[in-house]
Every structure is written in structure tokens, then in C-alpha cells.
PDB file of C-alpha atoms in Angstrom:
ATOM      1  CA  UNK A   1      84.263  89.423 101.536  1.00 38.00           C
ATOM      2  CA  UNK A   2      80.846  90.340 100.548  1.00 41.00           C
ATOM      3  CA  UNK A   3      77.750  87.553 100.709  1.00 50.00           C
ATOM      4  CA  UNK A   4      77.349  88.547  96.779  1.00 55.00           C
ATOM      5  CA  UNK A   5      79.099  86.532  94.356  1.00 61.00           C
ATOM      6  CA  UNK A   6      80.843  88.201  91.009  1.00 74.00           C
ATOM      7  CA  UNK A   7      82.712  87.025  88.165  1.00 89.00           C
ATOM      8  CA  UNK A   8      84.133  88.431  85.571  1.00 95.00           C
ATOM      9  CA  UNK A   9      85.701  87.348  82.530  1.00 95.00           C
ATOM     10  CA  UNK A  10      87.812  89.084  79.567  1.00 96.00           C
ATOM     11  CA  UNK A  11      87.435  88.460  76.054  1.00 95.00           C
ATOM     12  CA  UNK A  12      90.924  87.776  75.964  1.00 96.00           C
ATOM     13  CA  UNK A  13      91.005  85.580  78.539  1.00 96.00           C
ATOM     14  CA  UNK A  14      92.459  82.061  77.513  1.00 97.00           C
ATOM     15  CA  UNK A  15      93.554  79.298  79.892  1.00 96.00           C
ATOM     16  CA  UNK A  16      95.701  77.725  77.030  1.00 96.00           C
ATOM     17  CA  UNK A  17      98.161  80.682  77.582  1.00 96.00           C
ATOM     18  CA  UNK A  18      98.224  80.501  81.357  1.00 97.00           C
ATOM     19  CA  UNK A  19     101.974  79.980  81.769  1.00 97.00           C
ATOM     20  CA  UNK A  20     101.862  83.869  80.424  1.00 97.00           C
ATOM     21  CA  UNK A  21      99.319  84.928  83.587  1.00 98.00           C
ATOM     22  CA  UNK A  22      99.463  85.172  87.526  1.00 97.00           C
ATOM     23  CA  UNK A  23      97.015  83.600  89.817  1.00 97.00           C
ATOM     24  CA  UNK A  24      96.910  85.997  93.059  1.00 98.00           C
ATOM     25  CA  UNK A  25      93.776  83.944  95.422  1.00 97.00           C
ATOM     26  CA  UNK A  26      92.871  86.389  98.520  1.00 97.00           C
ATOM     27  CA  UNK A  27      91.911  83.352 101.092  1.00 96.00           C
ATOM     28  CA  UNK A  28      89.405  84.211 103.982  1.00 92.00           C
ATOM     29  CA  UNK A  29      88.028  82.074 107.348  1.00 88.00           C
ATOM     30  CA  UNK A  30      85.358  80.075 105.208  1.00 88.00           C
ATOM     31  CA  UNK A  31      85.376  81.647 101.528  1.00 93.00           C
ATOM     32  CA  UNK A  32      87.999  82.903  98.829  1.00 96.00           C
ATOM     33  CA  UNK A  33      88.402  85.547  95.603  1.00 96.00           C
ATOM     34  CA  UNK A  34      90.903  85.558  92.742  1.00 97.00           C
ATOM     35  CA  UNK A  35      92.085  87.210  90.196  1.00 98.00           C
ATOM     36  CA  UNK A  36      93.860  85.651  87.093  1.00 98.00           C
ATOM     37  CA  UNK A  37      95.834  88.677  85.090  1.00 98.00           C
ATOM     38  CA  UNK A  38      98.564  89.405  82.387  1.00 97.00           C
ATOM     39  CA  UNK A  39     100.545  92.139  82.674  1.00 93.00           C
ATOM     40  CA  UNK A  40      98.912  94.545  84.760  1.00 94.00           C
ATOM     41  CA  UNK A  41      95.455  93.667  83.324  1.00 97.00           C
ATOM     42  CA  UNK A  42      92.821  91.598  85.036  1.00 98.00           C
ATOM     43  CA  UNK A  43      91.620  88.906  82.716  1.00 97.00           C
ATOM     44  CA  UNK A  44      89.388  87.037  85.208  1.00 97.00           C
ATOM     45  CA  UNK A  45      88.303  87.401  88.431  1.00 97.00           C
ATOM     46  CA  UNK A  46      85.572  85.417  91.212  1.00 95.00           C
ATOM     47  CA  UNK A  47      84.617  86.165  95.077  1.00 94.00           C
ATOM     48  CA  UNK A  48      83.001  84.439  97.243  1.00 92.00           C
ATOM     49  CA  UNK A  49      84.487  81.029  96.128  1.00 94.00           C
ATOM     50  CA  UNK A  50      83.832  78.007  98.556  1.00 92.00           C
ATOM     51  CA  UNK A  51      87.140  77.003 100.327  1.00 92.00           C
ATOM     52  CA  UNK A  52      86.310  72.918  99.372  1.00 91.00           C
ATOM     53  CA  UNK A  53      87.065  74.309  95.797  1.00 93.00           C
ATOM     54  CA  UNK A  54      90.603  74.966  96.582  1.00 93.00           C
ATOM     55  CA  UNK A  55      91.106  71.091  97.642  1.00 87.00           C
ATOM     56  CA  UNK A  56      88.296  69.691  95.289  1.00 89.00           C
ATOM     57  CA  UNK A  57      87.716  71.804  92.244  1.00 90.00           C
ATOM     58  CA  UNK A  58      84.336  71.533  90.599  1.00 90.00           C
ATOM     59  CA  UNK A  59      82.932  75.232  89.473  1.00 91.00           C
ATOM     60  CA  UNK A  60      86.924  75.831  89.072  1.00 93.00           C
ATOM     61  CA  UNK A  61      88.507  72.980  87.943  1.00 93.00           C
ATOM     62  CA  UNK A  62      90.134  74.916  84.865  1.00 94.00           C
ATOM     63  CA  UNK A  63      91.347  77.410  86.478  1.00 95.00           C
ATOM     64  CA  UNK A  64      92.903  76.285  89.676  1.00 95.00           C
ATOM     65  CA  UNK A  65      94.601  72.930  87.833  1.00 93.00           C
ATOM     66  CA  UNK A  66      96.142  75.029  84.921  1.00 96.00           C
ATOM     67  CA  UNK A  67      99.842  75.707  85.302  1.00 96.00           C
ATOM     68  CA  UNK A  68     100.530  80.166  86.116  1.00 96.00           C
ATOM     69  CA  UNK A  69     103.610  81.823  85.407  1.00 95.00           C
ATOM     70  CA  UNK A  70     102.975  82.889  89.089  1.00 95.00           C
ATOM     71  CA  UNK A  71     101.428  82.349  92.068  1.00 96.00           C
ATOM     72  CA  UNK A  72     100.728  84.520  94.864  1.00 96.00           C
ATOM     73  CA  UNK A  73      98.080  83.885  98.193  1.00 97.00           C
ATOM     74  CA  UNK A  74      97.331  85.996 100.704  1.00 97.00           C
ATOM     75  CA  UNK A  75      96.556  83.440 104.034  1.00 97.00           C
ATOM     76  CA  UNK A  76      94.398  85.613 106.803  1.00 96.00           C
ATOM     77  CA  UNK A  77      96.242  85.728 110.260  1.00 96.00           C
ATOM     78  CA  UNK A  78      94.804  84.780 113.436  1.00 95.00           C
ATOM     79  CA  UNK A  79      97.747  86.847 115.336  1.00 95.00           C
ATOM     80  CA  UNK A  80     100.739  87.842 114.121  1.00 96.00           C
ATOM     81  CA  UNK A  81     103.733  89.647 115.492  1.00 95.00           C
ATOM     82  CA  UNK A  82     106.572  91.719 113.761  1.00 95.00           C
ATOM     83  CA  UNK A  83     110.271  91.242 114.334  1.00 94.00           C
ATOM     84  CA  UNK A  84     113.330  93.313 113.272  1.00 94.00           C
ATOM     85  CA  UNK A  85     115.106  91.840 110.555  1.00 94.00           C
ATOM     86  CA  UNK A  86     118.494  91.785 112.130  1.00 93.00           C
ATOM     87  CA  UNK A  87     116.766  89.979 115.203  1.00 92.00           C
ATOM     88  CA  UNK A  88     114.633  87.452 113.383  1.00 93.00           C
ATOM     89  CA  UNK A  89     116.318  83.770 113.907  1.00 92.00           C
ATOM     90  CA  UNK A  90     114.809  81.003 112.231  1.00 89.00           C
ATOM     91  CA  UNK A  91     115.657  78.441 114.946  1.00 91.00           C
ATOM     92  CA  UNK A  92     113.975  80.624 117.820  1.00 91.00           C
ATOM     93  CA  UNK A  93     110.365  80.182 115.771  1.00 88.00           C
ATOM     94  CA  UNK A  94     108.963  78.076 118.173  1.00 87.00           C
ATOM     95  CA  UNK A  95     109.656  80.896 120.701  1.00 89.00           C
ATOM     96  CA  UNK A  96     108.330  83.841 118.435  1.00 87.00           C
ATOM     97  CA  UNK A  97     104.971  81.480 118.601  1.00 86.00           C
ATOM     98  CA  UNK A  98     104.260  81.427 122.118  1.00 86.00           C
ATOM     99  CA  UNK A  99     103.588  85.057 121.962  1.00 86.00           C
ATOM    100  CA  UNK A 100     100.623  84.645 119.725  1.00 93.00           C
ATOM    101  CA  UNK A 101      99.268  81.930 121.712  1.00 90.00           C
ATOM    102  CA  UNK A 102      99.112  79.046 119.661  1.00 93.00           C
ATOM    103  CA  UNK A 103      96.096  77.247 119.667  1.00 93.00           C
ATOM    104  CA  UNK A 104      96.247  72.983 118.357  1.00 93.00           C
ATOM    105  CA  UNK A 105      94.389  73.704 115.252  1.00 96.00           C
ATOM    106  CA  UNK A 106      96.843  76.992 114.273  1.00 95.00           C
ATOM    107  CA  UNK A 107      99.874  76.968 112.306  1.00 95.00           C
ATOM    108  CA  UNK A 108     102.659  79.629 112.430  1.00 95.00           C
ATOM    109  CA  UNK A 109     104.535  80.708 109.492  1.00 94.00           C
ATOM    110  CA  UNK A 110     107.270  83.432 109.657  1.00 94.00           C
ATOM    111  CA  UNK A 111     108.167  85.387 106.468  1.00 93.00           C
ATOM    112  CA  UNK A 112     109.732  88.459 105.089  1.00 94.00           C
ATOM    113  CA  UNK A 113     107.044  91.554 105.462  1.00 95.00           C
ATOM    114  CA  UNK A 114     109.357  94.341 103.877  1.00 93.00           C
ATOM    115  CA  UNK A 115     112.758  95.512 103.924  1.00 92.00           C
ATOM    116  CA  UNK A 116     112.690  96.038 107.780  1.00 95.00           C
ATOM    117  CA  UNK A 117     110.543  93.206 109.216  1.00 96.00           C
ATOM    118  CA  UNK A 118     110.049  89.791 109.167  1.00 95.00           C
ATOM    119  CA  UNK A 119     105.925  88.405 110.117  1.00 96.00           C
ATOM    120  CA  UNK A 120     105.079  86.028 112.152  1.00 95.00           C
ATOM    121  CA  UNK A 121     101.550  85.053 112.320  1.00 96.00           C
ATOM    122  CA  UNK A 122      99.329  82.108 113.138  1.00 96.00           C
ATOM    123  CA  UNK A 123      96.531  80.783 110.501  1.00 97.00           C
ATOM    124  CA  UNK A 124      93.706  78.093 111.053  1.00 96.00           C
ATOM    125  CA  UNK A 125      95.431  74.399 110.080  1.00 96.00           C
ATOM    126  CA  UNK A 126      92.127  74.067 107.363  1.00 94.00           C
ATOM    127  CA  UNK A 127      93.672  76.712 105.362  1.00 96.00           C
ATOM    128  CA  UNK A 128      96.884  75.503 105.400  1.00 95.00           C
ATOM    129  CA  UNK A 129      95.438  72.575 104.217  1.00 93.00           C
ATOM    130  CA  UNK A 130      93.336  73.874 101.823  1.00 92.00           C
ATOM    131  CA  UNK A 131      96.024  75.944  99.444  1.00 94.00           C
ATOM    132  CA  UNK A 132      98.360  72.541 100.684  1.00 91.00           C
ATOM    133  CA  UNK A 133      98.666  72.000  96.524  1.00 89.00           C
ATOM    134  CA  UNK A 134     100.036  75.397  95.636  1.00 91.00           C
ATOM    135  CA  UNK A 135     102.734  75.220  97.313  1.00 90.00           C
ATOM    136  CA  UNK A 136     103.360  76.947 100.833  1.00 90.00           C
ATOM    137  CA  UNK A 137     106.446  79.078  99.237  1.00 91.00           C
ATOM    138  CA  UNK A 138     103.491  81.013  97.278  1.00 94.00           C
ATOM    139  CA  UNK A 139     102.009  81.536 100.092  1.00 95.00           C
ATOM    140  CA  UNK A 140     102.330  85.457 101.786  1.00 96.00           C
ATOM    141  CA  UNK A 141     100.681  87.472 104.727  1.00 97.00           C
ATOM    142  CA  UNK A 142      97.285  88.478 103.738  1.00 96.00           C
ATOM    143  CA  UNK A 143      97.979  92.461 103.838  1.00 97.00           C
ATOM    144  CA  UNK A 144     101.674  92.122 102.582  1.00 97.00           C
ATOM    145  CA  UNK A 145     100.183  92.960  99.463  1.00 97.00           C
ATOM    146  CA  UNK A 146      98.914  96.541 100.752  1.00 98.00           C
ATOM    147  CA  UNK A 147     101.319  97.545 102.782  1.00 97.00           C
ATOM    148  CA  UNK A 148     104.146  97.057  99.603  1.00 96.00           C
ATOM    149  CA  UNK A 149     101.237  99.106  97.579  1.00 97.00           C
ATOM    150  CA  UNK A 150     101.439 102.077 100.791  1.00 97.00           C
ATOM    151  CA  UNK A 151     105.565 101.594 100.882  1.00 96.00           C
ATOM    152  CA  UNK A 152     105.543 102.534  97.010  1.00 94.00           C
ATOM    153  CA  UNK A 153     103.647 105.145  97.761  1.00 92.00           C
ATOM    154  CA  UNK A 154     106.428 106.811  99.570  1.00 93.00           C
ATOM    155  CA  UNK A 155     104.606 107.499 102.893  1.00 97.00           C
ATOM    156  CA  UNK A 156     105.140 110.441 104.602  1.00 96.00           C
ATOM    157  CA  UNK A 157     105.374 111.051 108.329  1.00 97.00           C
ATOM    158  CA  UNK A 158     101.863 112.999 108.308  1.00 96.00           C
ATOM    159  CA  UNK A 159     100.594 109.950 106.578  1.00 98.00           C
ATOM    160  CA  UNK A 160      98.390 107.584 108.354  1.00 98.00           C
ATOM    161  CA  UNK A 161      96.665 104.684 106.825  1.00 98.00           C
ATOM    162  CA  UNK A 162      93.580 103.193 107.352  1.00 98.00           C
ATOM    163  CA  UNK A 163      92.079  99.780 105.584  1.00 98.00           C
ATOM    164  CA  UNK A 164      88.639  98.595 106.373  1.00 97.00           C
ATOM    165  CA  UNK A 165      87.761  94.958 105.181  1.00 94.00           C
ATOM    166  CA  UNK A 166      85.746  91.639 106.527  1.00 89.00           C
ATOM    167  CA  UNK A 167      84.995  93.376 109.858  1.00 93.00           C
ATOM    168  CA  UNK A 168      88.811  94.669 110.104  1.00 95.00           C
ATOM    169  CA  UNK A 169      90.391  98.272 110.795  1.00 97.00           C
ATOM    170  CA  UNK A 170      94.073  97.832 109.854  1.00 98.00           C
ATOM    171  CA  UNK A 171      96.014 100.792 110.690  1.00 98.00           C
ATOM    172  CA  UNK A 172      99.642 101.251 109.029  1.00 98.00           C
ATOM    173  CA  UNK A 173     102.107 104.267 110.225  1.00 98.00           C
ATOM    174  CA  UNK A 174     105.346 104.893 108.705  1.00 97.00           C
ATOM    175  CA  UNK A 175     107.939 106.643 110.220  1.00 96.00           C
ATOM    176  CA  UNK A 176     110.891 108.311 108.106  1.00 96.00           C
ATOM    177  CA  UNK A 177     110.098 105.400 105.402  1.00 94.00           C
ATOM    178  CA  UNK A 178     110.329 102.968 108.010  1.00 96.00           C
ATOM    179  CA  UNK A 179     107.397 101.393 109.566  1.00 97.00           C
ATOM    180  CA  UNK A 180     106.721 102.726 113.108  1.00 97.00           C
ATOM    181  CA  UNK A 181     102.986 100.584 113.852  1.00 97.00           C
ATOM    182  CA  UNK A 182     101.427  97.995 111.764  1.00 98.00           C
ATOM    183  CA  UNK A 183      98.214  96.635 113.932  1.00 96.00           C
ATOM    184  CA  UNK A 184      94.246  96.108 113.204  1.00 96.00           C
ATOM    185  CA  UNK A 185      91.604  95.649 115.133  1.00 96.00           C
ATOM    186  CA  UNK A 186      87.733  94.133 115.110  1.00 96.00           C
ATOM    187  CA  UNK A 187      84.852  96.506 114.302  1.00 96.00           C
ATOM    188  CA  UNK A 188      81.462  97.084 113.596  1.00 95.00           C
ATOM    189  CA  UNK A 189      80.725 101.056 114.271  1.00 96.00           C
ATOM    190  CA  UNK A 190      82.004 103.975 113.093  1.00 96.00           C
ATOM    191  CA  UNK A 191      82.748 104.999 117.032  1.00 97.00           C
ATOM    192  CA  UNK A 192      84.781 101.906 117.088  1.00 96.00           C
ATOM    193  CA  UNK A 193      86.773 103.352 114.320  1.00 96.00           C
ATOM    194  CA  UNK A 194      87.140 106.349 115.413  1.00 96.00           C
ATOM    195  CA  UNK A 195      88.002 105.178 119.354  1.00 97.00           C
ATOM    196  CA  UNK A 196      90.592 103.222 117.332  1.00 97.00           C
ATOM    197  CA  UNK A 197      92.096 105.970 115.541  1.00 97.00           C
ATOM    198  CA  UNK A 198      92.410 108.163 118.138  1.00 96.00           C
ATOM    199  CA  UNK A 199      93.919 105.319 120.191  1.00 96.00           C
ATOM    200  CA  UNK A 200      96.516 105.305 117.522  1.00 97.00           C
ATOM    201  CA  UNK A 201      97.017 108.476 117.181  1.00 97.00           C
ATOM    202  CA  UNK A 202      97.986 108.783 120.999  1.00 96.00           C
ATOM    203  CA  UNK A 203     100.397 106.070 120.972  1.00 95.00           C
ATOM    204  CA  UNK A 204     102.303 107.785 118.263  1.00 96.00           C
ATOM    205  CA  UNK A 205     102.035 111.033 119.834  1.00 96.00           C
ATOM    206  CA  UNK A 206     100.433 112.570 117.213  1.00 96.00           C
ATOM    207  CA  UNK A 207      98.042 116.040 116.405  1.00 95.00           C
ATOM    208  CA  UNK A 208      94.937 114.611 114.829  1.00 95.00           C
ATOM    209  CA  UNK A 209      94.614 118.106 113.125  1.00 94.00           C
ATOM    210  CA  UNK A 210      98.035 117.131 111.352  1.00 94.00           C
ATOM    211  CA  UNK A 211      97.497 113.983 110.483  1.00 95.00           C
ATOM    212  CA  UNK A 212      96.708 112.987 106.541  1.00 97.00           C
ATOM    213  CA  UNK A 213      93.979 110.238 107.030  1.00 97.00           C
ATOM    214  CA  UNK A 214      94.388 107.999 103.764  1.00 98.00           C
ATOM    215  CA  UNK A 215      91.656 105.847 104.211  1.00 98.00           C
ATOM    216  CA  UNK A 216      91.088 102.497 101.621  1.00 98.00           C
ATOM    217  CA  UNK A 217      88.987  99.547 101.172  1.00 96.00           C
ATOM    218  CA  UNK A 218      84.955  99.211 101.814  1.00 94.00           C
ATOM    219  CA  UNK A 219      84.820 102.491 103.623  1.00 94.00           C
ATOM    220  CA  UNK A 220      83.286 105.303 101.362  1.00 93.00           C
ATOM    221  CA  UNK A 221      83.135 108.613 100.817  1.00 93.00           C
ATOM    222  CA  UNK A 222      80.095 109.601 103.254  1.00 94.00           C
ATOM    223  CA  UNK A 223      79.214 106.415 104.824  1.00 95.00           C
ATOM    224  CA  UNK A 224      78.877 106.826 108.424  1.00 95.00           C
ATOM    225  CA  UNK A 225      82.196 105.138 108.968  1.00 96.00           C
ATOM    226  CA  UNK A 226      84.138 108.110 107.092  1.00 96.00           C
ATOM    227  CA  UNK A 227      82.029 110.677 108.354  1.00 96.00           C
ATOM    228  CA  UNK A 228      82.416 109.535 111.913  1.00 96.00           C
ATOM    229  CA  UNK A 229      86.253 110.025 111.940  1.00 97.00           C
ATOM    230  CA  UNK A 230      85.933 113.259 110.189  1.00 96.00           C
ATOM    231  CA  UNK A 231      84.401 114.610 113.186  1.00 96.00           C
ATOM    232  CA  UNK A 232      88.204 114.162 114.725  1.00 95.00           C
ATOM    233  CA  UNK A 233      90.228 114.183 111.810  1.00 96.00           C
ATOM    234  CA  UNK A 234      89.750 116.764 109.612  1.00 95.00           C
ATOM    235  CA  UNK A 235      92.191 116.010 106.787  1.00 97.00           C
ATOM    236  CA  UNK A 236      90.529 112.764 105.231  1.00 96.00           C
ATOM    237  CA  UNK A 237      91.540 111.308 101.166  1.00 96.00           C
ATOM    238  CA  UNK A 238      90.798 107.860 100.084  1.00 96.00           C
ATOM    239  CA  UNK A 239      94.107 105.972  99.041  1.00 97.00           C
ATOM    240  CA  UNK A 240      93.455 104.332  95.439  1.00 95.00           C
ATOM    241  CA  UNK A 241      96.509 102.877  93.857  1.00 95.00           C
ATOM    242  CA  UNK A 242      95.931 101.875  90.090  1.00 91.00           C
ATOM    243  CA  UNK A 243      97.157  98.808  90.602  1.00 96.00           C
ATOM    244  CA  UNK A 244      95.811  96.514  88.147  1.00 97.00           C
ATOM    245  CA  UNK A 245      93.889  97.932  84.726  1.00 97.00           C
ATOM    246  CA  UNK A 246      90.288  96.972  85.915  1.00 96.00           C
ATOM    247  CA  UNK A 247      87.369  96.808  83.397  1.00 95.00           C
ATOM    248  CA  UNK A 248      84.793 100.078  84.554  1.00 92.00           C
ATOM    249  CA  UNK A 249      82.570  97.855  86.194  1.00 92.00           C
ATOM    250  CA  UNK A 250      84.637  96.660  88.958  1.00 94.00           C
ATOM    251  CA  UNK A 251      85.643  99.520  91.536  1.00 93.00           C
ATOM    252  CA  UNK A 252      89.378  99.426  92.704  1.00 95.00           C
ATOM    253  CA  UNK A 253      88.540  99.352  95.892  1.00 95.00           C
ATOM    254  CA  UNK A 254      86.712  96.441  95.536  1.00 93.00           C
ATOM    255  CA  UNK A 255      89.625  94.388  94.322  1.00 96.00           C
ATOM    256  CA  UNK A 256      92.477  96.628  96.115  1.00 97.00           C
ATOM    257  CA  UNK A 257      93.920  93.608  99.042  1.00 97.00           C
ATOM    258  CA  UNK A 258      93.816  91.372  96.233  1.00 97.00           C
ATOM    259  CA  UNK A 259      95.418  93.453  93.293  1.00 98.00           C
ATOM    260  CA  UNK A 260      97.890  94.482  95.887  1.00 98.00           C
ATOM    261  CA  UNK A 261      99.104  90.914  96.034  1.00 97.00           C
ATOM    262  CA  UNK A 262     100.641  91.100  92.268  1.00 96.00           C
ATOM    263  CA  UNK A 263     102.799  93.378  94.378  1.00 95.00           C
ATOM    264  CA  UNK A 264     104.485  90.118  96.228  1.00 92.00           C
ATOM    265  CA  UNK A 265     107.150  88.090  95.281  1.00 73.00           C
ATOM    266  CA  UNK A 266     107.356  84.208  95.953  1.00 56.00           C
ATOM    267  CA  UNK A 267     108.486  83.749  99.625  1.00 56.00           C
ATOM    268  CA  UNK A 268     109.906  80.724 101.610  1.00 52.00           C
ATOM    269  CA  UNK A 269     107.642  80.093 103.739  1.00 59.00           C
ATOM    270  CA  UNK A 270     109.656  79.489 107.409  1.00 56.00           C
TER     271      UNK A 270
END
């Protein structure tokens, strides 16, 4: 998330008919956004949103204590592993943990990612305790939200994916419909995207030359992050689902990870 705060409000907008809207929150290490919509319109929307407002609502006390039709928030992982579905076993948790390295103040939470895969991933304890009062069960993995948005998108094989937010390269692969490699990775140059990319790009033995680059999130047409990998990949779009009907002043991209999130179902949270 951005240092810059926004808001946004629709003249519509009406917290008396909130059983009618969805809450989606997008939760990050010491901040959070949301968006409150109907239908597939966005009605209100804040970033930047102190954390202590999730447990003790001041600014928000309207909107966080009225009562949504849905739910939906995205937790940030510290680590997280996938599993196949047919192997995932809810009593061998405690083992799926110790890959991720568990540290005291982490807890793990395991819960359908797609049709495939179950996620298991690891998130600070203060978070947890912070989004405590909506209920865990509304609780999904951060990016479950965007990869349901690529899945829809019926990915080809050529088709690689690339989402840049918060410092974060997360690079999704799908293989005959199925995914094939789901991982991200810390950055802060456009070398270290494109050393990332072409790291990818090995493992899955593929021709950079042949690859379609769909690229999403802060990156933008011509910044040197872009322009760096289209010195090795020549065939670079920018994925923009229409998600959510946005007012013109708020790009998609923008808002994507967190629009993408009206994509998720409730989950139990394991």
C-alpha cells in the first residue's frame, strides 16, 4: 500500500442498507484498505487505514460495526506452501507447518486455494488478532483473490503472470488449466524483476521469446520496471480484469488485489 491515503464515497452509498453490500478489507503488515460494494459496483472505498481501527474503530466505527451481506479478507502470508488436494489432511497440519518455519508470534491457517490446491501459510499472531471479530471463516489468502481473477481468465500455457505490489513480484504459471508454479519474491529493481523472471522462466523450461508476459498491479506501462523485462521478454500486455465498476477516478489497477477478493467465497478456516 501506498503512504497516500484515499477515500472515496458514492452518492448512493448508505450504511442503513448494508445487509445488501460486501465488505472485502485487503489487510497488510501495519496498515489496511477496503472496499464496501453492491453488486459489482464500488460504493466506498479507504487505504491506508491504521490496523488499531480494525480492533478499536474510531475514523470507522460505522462502517466496520454495521452488519454485510458478506465478508471477505485477504490476511498477507509470511510463508506459505501449496498441497495437492487429494494429499491435503487436516490432522497432519501441524506437520505441513514445520516447513514454513514457524516462528512463536505466527499462526498457520490451511485453506482451499482453487480447485487443485489447498494453502498453507503462516501470518503474524497481531493480525489474527486484529480481524479476531470478523470471524476467521471470512478470512482467505491474500492473493486468492487474483489468482481466481487469472483462473477465469482461462490461462493459457504461453501465459505467464506477473503481480507487483508492497515490495512483492508474485509470479503465477498455469499449466493445461492447472497451476504448474505459484511463488513471489522481494524486490526493489527492475534487474531484480527481471533476474526473477528469467529464473522462472528456466524452471519451467520455457522460451522467453514465447512467453505472453501479462503483467498487473503498480507496474506501468514504461516505468523502468516494465521496460527492464522487455529487454528479455518481448511479448509484454498488462492484465486488467473489470472486476468491479470503478468511478473514473480510481485506476483498476489500483484496487485490482482487493476487487479480486469479491471473487472469494467464505472459507473454513483450518
Amino acid at each position: 500500500m501506498t503512504e497516500q491515503i484515499y477515500t472515496y464515497r458514492d452518492p448512493s452509498f448508505n450504511l442503513n442498507q448494508a445487509y445488501y453490500y460486501t465488505l472485502l478489507m485487503q489487510i497488510d503488515a501495519v496498515s489496511f484498505s477496503y472496499a464496501i460494494t453492491y453488486n459489482r459496483q464500488l460504493i466506498a472505498w479507504g487505504t491506508n487505514c491504521s490496523l488499531t481501527e480494525l480492533s478499536d474503530p474510531q475514523e470507522l466505527a460505522e462502517e466496520l460495526s454495521a452488519t454485510y451481506k458478506k465478508v471477505v479478507i485477504g490476511l498477507p502470508a509470511n510463508g506459505f506452501s501449496l498441497l495437492p488436494s487429494h494429499l491435503f489432511n487436516k490432522a497432519q497440519i501441524p506437520n505441513y507447518a514445520r516447513l514454513l518455519d514457524v516462528k512463536p508470534d505466527e499462526r498457520v491457517l490451511a485453506q482451499v486455494l482453487d480447485d487443485q490446491n489447498f494453502i498453507i501459510y503462516k501470518v503474524d499472531e497481531k493480525i489474527i488478532s486484529a480481524v479476531q471479530r470478523f470471524d476467521l471463516d471470512n478470512t482467505v489468502y491474500l492473493n486468492k483473490g487474483w489468482i481466481t481473477s487469472v483462473t477465469k481468465n482461462s490461462p493459457q500455457n504461453q501465459d505467464l503472470y506477473l503481480h507487483t505490489e508492497n515490495g512483492k513480484a508474485e509470479f503465477l504459471y498455469f499449466k493445461d488449466g492447472k497451476i504448474r508454479l505459484y511463488n513471489n519474491f522481494d524486490f526493489t529493481t527492475g534487474d531484480d524483476l527481471a533476474y526473477y523472471a528469467a529464473f522462472i522462466t528456466e524452471e519451467l523450461n520455457l522460451d522467453a521469446h514465447d512467453i505472453h508476459f501479462k503483467l498487473s498491479g503498480n507496474i506501468k506501462p514504461g516505468d523502468k520496471y516494465s521496460t527492464r523485462l522487455a529487454d528479455f521478454f518481448p511479448d509484454i500486455v498488462f492484465y486488467d480484469p473489470q472486476i468491479l465498476e470503478l468511478p473514473e477516478q480510481i485506476p483498476s489497477q489500483q484496487i485490482l488485489t482487493l476487487a479480486a477478493l469479491s471473487l472469494c467465497g467464505s472459507l473454513e478456516v483450518l
